[in-house]
mmCIF file with all atom_site columns, C-alpha atoms in Angstrom:
data_model
loop_
_atom_site.group_PDB
_atom_site.id
_atom_site.type_symbol
_atom_site.label_atom_id
_atom_site.label_alt_id
_atom_site.label_comp_id
_atom_site.label_asym_id
_atom_site.label_entity_id
_atom_site.label_seq_id
_atom_site.pdbx_PDB_ins_code
_atom_site.Cartn_x
_atom_site.Cartn_y
_atom_site.Cartn_z
_atom_site.occupancy
_atom_site.B_iso_or_equiv
_atom_site.pdbx_formal_charge
_atom_site.auth_seq_id
_atom_site.auth_comp_id
_atom_site.auth_asym_id
_atom_site.auth_atom_id
_atom_site.pdbx_PDB_model_num
ATOM 1   C CA . MET A 1 1   ? 61.264  -21.128 -51.268 1.00 61.00 ? 1   MET A CA 1
ATOM 2   C CA . ASN A 1 2   ? 60.899  -19.015 -54.277 1.00 79.00 ? 2   ASN A CA 1
ATOM 3   C CA . ARG A 1 3   ? 61.414  -20.402 -57.883 1.00 79.00 ? 3   ARG A CA 1
ATOM 4   C CA . GLU A 1 4   ? 64.743  -18.373 -58.509 1.00 80.00 ? 4   GLU A CA 1
ATOM 5   C CA . LYS A 1 5   ? 66.405  -19.925 -55.527 1.00 80.00 ? 5   LYS A CA 1
ATOM 6   C CA . LEU A 1 6   ? 65.337  -23.477 -56.506 1.00 74.00 ? 6   LEU A CA 1
ATOM 7   C CA . MET A 1 7   ? 66.504  -22.986 -60.105 1.00 73.00 ? 7   MET A CA 1
ATOM 8   C CA . LYS A 1 8   ? 69.876  -21.686 -58.884 1.00 72.00 ? 8   LYS A CA 1
ATOM 9   C CA . MET A 1 9   ? 70.321  -24.780 -56.525 1.00 71.00 ? 9   MET A CA 1
ATOM 10  C CA . ALA A 1 10  ? 69.190  -27.223 -59.348 1.00 66.00 ? 10  ALA A CA 1
ATOM 11  C CA . GLY A 1 11  ? 71.684  -25.597 -61.757 1.00 64.00 ? 11  GLY A CA 1
ATOM 12  C CA . SER A 1 12  ? 74.732  -26.017 -59.501 1.00 63.00 ? 12  SER A CA 1
ATOM 13  C CA . VAL A 1 13  ? 74.343  -29.862 -59.214 1.00 63.00 ? 13  VAL A CA 1
ATOM 14  C CA . ARG A 1 14  ? 74.226  -30.667 -62.983 1.00 59.00 ? 14  ARG A CA 1
ATOM 15  C CA . THR A 1 15  ? 77.349  -32.385 -64.162 1.00 63.00 ? 15  THR A CA 1
ATOM 16  C CA . GLY A 1 16  ? 76.866  -31.921 -67.915 1.00 65.00 ? 16  GLY A CA 1
ATOM 17  C CA . GLY A 1 17  ? 74.936  -29.510 -70.136 1.00 66.00 ? 17  GLY A CA 1
ATOM 18  C CA . LYS A 1 18  ? 71.170  -29.115 -70.616 1.00 71.00 ? 18  LYS A CA 1
ATOM 19  C CA . GLY A 1 19  ? 69.257  -32.331 -70.564 1.00 70.00 ? 19  GLY A CA 1
ATOM 20  C CA . THR A 1 20  ? 71.786  -34.380 -68.516 1.00 71.00 ? 20  THR A CA 1
ATOM 21  C CA . MET A 1 21  ? 70.979  -36.106 -65.407 1.00 72.00 ? 21  MET A CA 1
ATOM 22  C CA . ARG A 1 22  ? 71.701  -34.402 -62.077 1.00 69.00 ? 22  ARG A CA 1
ATOM 23  C CA . ARG A 1 23  ? 74.328  -35.934 -59.885 1.00 68.00 ? 23  ARG A CA 1
ATOM 24  C CA . LYS A 1 24  ? 72.854  -37.999 -56.859 1.00 70.00 ? 24  LYS A CA 1
ATOM 25  C CA . LYS A 1 25  ? 75.376  -36.740 -54.311 1.00 73.00 ? 25  LYS A CA 1
ATOM 26  C CA . LYS A 1 26  ? 78.730  -35.031 -54.263 1.00 73.00 ? 26  LYS A CA 1
ATOM 27  C CA . ALA A 1 27  ? 81.562  -37.703 -54.401 1.00 73.00 ? 27  ALA A CA 1
ATOM 28  C CA . VAL A 1 28  ? 83.872  -37.516 -51.420 1.00 74.00 ? 28  VAL A CA 1
ATOM 29  C CA . HIS A 1 29  ? 87.433  -38.581 -52.268 1.00 71.00 ? 29  HIS A CA 1
ATOM 30  C CA . LYS A 1 30  ? 89.678  -39.943 -49.513 1.00 68.00 ? 30  LYS A CA 1
ATOM 31  C CA . SER A 1 31  ? 93.357  -39.664 -50.411 1.00 69.00 ? 31  SER A CA 1
ATOM 32  C CA . THR A 1 32  ? 94.799  -40.606 -47.014 1.00 68.00 ? 32  THR A CA 1
ATOM 33  C CA . THR A 1 33  ? 93.986  -44.296 -47.472 1.00 74.00 ? 33  THR A CA 1
ATOM 34  C CA . SER A 1 34  ? 95.465  -44.464 -50.951 1.00 77.00 ? 34  SER A CA 1
ATOM 35  C CA . ASP A 1 35  ? 98.611  -42.611 -49.727 1.00 80.00 ? 35  ASP A CA 1
ATOM 36  C CA . ASP A 1 36  ? 98.991  -45.006 -46.898 1.00 83.00 ? 36  ASP A CA 1
ATOM 37  C CA . LYS A 1 37  ? 98.694  -47.993 -49.229 1.00 87.00 ? 37  LYS A CA 1
ATOM 38  C CA . LYS A 1 38  ? 101.334 -46.479 -51.657 1.00 89.00 ? 38  LYS A CA 1
ATOM 39  C CA . LEU A 1 39  ? 103.720 -45.965 -48.806 1.00 87.00 ? 39  LEU A CA 1
ATOM 40  C CA . GLN A 1 40  ? 103.302 -49.424 -47.425 1.00 87.00 ? 40  GLN A CA 1
ATOM 41  C CA . SER A 1 41  ? 103.781 -50.982 -50.870 1.00 91.00 ? 41  SER A CA 1
ATOM 42  C CA . THR A 1 42  ? 106.923 -48.949 -51.312 1.00 90.00 ? 42  THR A CA 1
ATOM 43  C CA . LEU A 1 43  ? 108.296 -49.938 -47.953 1.00 90.00 ? 43  LEU A CA 1
ATOM 44  C CA . LYS A 1 44  ? 107.445 -53.571 -48.667 1.00 90.00 ? 44  LYS A CA 1
ATOM 45  C CA . ARG A 1 45  ? 109.424 -53.325 -51.982 1.00 92.00 ? 45  ARG A CA 1
ATOM 46  C CA . ILE A 1 46  ? 112.598 -52.019 -50.272 1.00 90.00 ? 46  ILE A CA 1
ATOM 47  C CA . GLY A 1 47  ? 112.339 -54.816 -47.705 1.00 92.00 ? 47  GLY A CA 1
ATOM 48  C CA . VAL A 1 48  ? 111.416 -53.117 -44.463 1.00 93.00 ? 48  VAL A CA 1
ATOM 49  C CA . ASN A 1 49  ? 111.157 -55.448 -41.432 1.00 92.00 ? 49  ASN A CA 1
ATOM 50  C CA . THR A 1 50  ? 109.282 -54.788 -38.215 1.00 92.00 ? 50  THR A CA 1
ATOM 51  C CA . ILE A 1 51  ? 111.425 -54.498 -35.091 1.00 92.00 ? 51  ILE A CA 1
ATOM 52  C CA . PRO A 1 52  ? 109.567 -55.804 -32.024 1.00 92.00 ? 52  PRO A CA 1
ATOM 53  C CA . ALA A 1 53  ? 109.621 -54.712 -28.425 1.00 90.00 ? 53  ALA A CA 1
ATOM 54  C CA . ILE A 1 54  ? 110.506 -51.001 -28.807 1.00 91.00 ? 54  ILE A CA 1
ATOM 55  C CA . GLU A 1 55  ? 108.983 -49.085 -26.058 1.00 91.00 ? 55  GLU A CA 1
ATOM 56  C CA . GLU A 1 56  ? 110.060 -45.641 -26.732 1.00 91.00 ? 56  GLU A CA 1
ATOM 57  C CA . VAL A 1 57  ? 111.631 -43.529 -29.590 1.00 91.00 ? 57  VAL A CA 1
ATOM 58  C CA . ASN A 1 58  ? 113.096 -39.963 -29.097 1.00 88.00 ? 58  ASN A CA 1
ATOM 59  C CA . ILE A 1 59  ? 113.955 -37.706 -31.949 1.00 88.00 ? 59  ILE A CA 1
ATOM 60  C CA . PHE A 1 60  ? 115.912 -34.682 -30.991 1.00 85.00 ? 60  PHE A CA 1
ATOM 61  C CA . LYS A 1 61  ? 115.421 -31.498 -33.098 1.00 85.00 ? 61  LYS A CA 1
ATOM 62  C CA . ASP A 1 62  ? 116.661 -28.163 -32.066 1.00 84.00 ? 62  ASP A CA 1
ATOM 63  C CA . ASP A 1 63  ? 115.391 -27.394 -28.541 1.00 81.00 ? 63  ASP A CA 1
ATOM 64  C CA . LEU A 1 64  ? 112.525 -30.053 -28.826 1.00 86.00 ? 64  LEU A CA 1
ATOM 65  C CA . VAL A 1 65  ? 112.181 -33.727 -28.246 1.00 85.00 ? 65  VAL A CA 1
ATOM 66  C CA . ILE A 1 66  ? 109.629 -35.635 -30.272 1.00 90.00 ? 66  ILE A CA 1
ATOM 67  C CA . GLN A 1 67  ? 108.687 -38.686 -28.418 1.00 90.00 ? 67  GLN A CA 1
ATOM 68  C CA . PHE A 1 68  ? 106.870 -41.720 -29.444 1.00 93.00 ? 68  PHE A CA 1
ATOM 69  C CA . LEU A 1 69  ? 105.688 -44.151 -26.772 1.00 92.00 ? 69  LEU A CA 1
ATOM 70  C CA . ASN A 1 70  ? 105.061 -47.815 -27.881 1.00 92.00 ? 70  ASN A CA 1
ATOM 71  C CA . PRO A 1 71  ? 105.656 -47.030 -31.554 1.00 94.00 ? 71  PRO A CA 1
ATOM 72  C CA . LYS A 1 72  ? 105.548 -49.440 -34.562 1.00 93.00 ? 72  LYS A CA 1
ATOM 73  C CA . VAL A 1 73  ? 109.277 -49.391 -35.751 1.00 94.00 ? 73  VAL A CA 1
ATOM 74  C CA . GLN A 1 74  ? 110.219 -50.690 -39.166 1.00 94.00 ? 74  GLN A CA 1
ATOM 75  C CA . ALA A 1 75  ? 113.752 -50.672 -40.625 1.00 93.00 ? 75  ALA A CA 1
ATOM 76  C CA . SER A 1 76  ? 115.679 -51.505 -43.658 1.00 91.00 ? 76  SER A CA 1
ATOM 77  C CA . ILE A 1 77  ? 119.359 -51.540 -42.845 1.00 88.00 ? 77  ILE A CA 1
ATOM 78  C CA . VAL A 1 78  ? 120.461 -52.131 -46.485 1.00 90.00 ? 78  VAL A CA 1
ATOM 79  C CA . ALA A 1 79  ? 118.471 -48.965 -47.574 1.00 87.00 ? 79  ALA A CA 1
ATOM 80  C CA . ASN A 1 80  ? 119.321 -46.948 -44.434 1.00 90.00 ? 80  ASN A CA 1
ATOM 81  C CA . THR A 1 81  ? 115.642 -46.388 -43.814 1.00 89.00 ? 81  THR A CA 1
ATOM 82  C CA . TRP A 1 82  ? 113.737 -46.251 -40.557 1.00 91.00 ? 82  TRP A CA 1
ATOM 83  C CA . VAL A 1 83  ? 110.026 -45.868 -40.081 1.00 93.00 ? 83  VAL A CA 1
ATOM 84  C CA . VAL A 1 84  ? 108.479 -44.887 -36.845 1.00 93.00 ? 84  VAL A CA 1
ATOM 85  C CA . THR A 1 85  ? 104.660 -45.001 -36.682 1.00 92.00 ? 85  THR A CA 1
ATOM 86  C CA . GLY A 1 86  ? 102.545 -43.800 -33.756 1.00 92.00 ? 86  GLY A CA 1
ATOM 87  C CA . PRO A 1 87  ? 101.201 -40.849 -31.987 1.00 94.00 ? 87  PRO A CA 1
ATOM 88  C CA . PRO A 1 88  ? 103.982 -38.240 -31.264 1.00 94.00 ? 88  PRO A CA 1
ATOM 89  C CA . GLN A 1 89  ? 104.372 -35.942 -28.233 1.00 92.00 ? 89  GLN A CA 1
ATOM 90  C CA . THR A 1 90  ? 106.497 -32.822 -28.653 1.00 90.00 ? 90  THR A CA 1
ATOM 91  C CA . ARG A 1 91  ? 108.189 -31.545 -25.518 1.00 83.00 ? 91  ARG A CA 1
ATOM 92  C CA . SER A 1 92  ? 110.811 -29.087 -24.570 1.00 80.00 ? 92  SER A CA 1
ATOM 93  C CA . MET A 1 93  ? 114.475 -30.292 -24.117 1.00 75.00 ? 93  MET A CA 1
ATOM 94  C CA . TRP A 1 94  ? 114.790 -29.241 -20.588 1.00 71.00 ? 94  TRP A CA 1
ATOM 95  C CA . ILE A 1 95  ? 111.543 -30.778 -19.503 1.00 67.00 ? 95  ILE A CA 1
ATOM 96  C CA . PHE A 1 96  ? 112.752 -34.067 -21.120 1.00 64.00 ? 96  PHE A CA 1
ATOM 97  C CA . HIS A 1 97  ? 116.147 -33.755 -19.390 1.00 65.00 ? 97  HIS A CA 1
ATOM 98  C CA . PHE A 1 98  ? 114.474 -33.205 -16.028 1.00 64.00 ? 98  PHE A CA 1
ATOM 99  C CA . PHE A 1 99  ? 112.228 -36.213 -16.558 1.00 65.00 ? 99  PHE A CA 1
ATOM 100 C CA . CYS A 1 100 ? 115.301 -38.496 -17.440 1.00 64.00 ? 100 CYS A CA 1
ATOM 101 C CA . VAL A 1 101 ? 117.293 -37.291 -14.388 1.00 62.00 ? 101 VAL A CA 1
ATOM 102 C CA . PHE A 1 102 ? 114.314 -37.820 -12.093 1.00 60.00 ? 102 PHE A CA 1
ATOM 103 C CA . LEU A 1 103 ? 113.794 -41.389 -13.530 1.00 61.00 ? 103 LEU A CA 1
ATOM 104 C CA . VAL A 1 104 ? 117.551 -42.230 -13.128 1.00 57.00 ? 104 VAL A CA 1
ATOM 105 C CA . ILE A 1 105 ? 117.595 -40.916 -9.336  1.00 60.00 ? 105 ILE A CA 1
ATOM 106 C CA . GLY A 1 106 ? 114.385 -42.919 -8.795  1.00 59.00 ? 106 GLY A CA 1
ATOM 107 C CA . LEU A 1 107 ? 115.976 -46.132 -10.191 1.00 53.00 ? 107 LEU A CA 1
ATOM 108 C CA . CYS A 1 108 ? 119.145 -45.540 -8.162  1.00 50.00 ? 108 CYS A CA 1
ATOM 109 C CA . ILE A 1 109 ? 117.064 -45.086 -4.974  1.00 50.00 ? 109 ILE A CA 1
ATOM 110 C CA . ARG A 1 110 ? 115.100 -48.195 -5.649  1.00 50.00 ? 110 ARG A CA 1
ATOM 111 C CA . VAL A 1 111 ? 118.208 -50.200 -6.263  1.00 47.00 ? 111 VAL A CA 1
ATOM 112 C CA . LEU A 1 112 ? 119.729 -48.938 -2.964  1.00 45.00 ? 112 LEU A CA 1
ATOM 113 C CA . MET A 1 113 ? 116.511 -49.905 -1.104  1.00 48.00 ? 113 MET A CA 1
ATOM 114 C CA . ILE A 1 114 ? 116.704 -53.364 -2.538  1.00 51.00 ? 114 ILE A CA 1
ATOM 115 C CA . VAL A 1 115 ? 120.463 -53.862 -1.523  1.00 40.00 ? 115 VAL A CA 1
#
């Protein structure tokens, strides 16, 4: 490497002026964990309780269905606040409708076979 390139690289890592120590490594800030902690503390303050045994949550928006399978659901009835946490799946409304009809028909056939 040539001297000019080294001086350019050394100058970019100096935090202060001339004669100050160079920084050891660039600090990486993680804001997602702090945001999550702030959100959880706010939810705790308004009195959110976990609702157990929820297998599925469907949110209907325009022509889409946002579906959460086995989500963590928290609610505060007094504050009219619901929190759904988990990996979402976005589907078209007609595919979701077809799946529900197919599921109901399958359950009806299964009941008829038992009787």
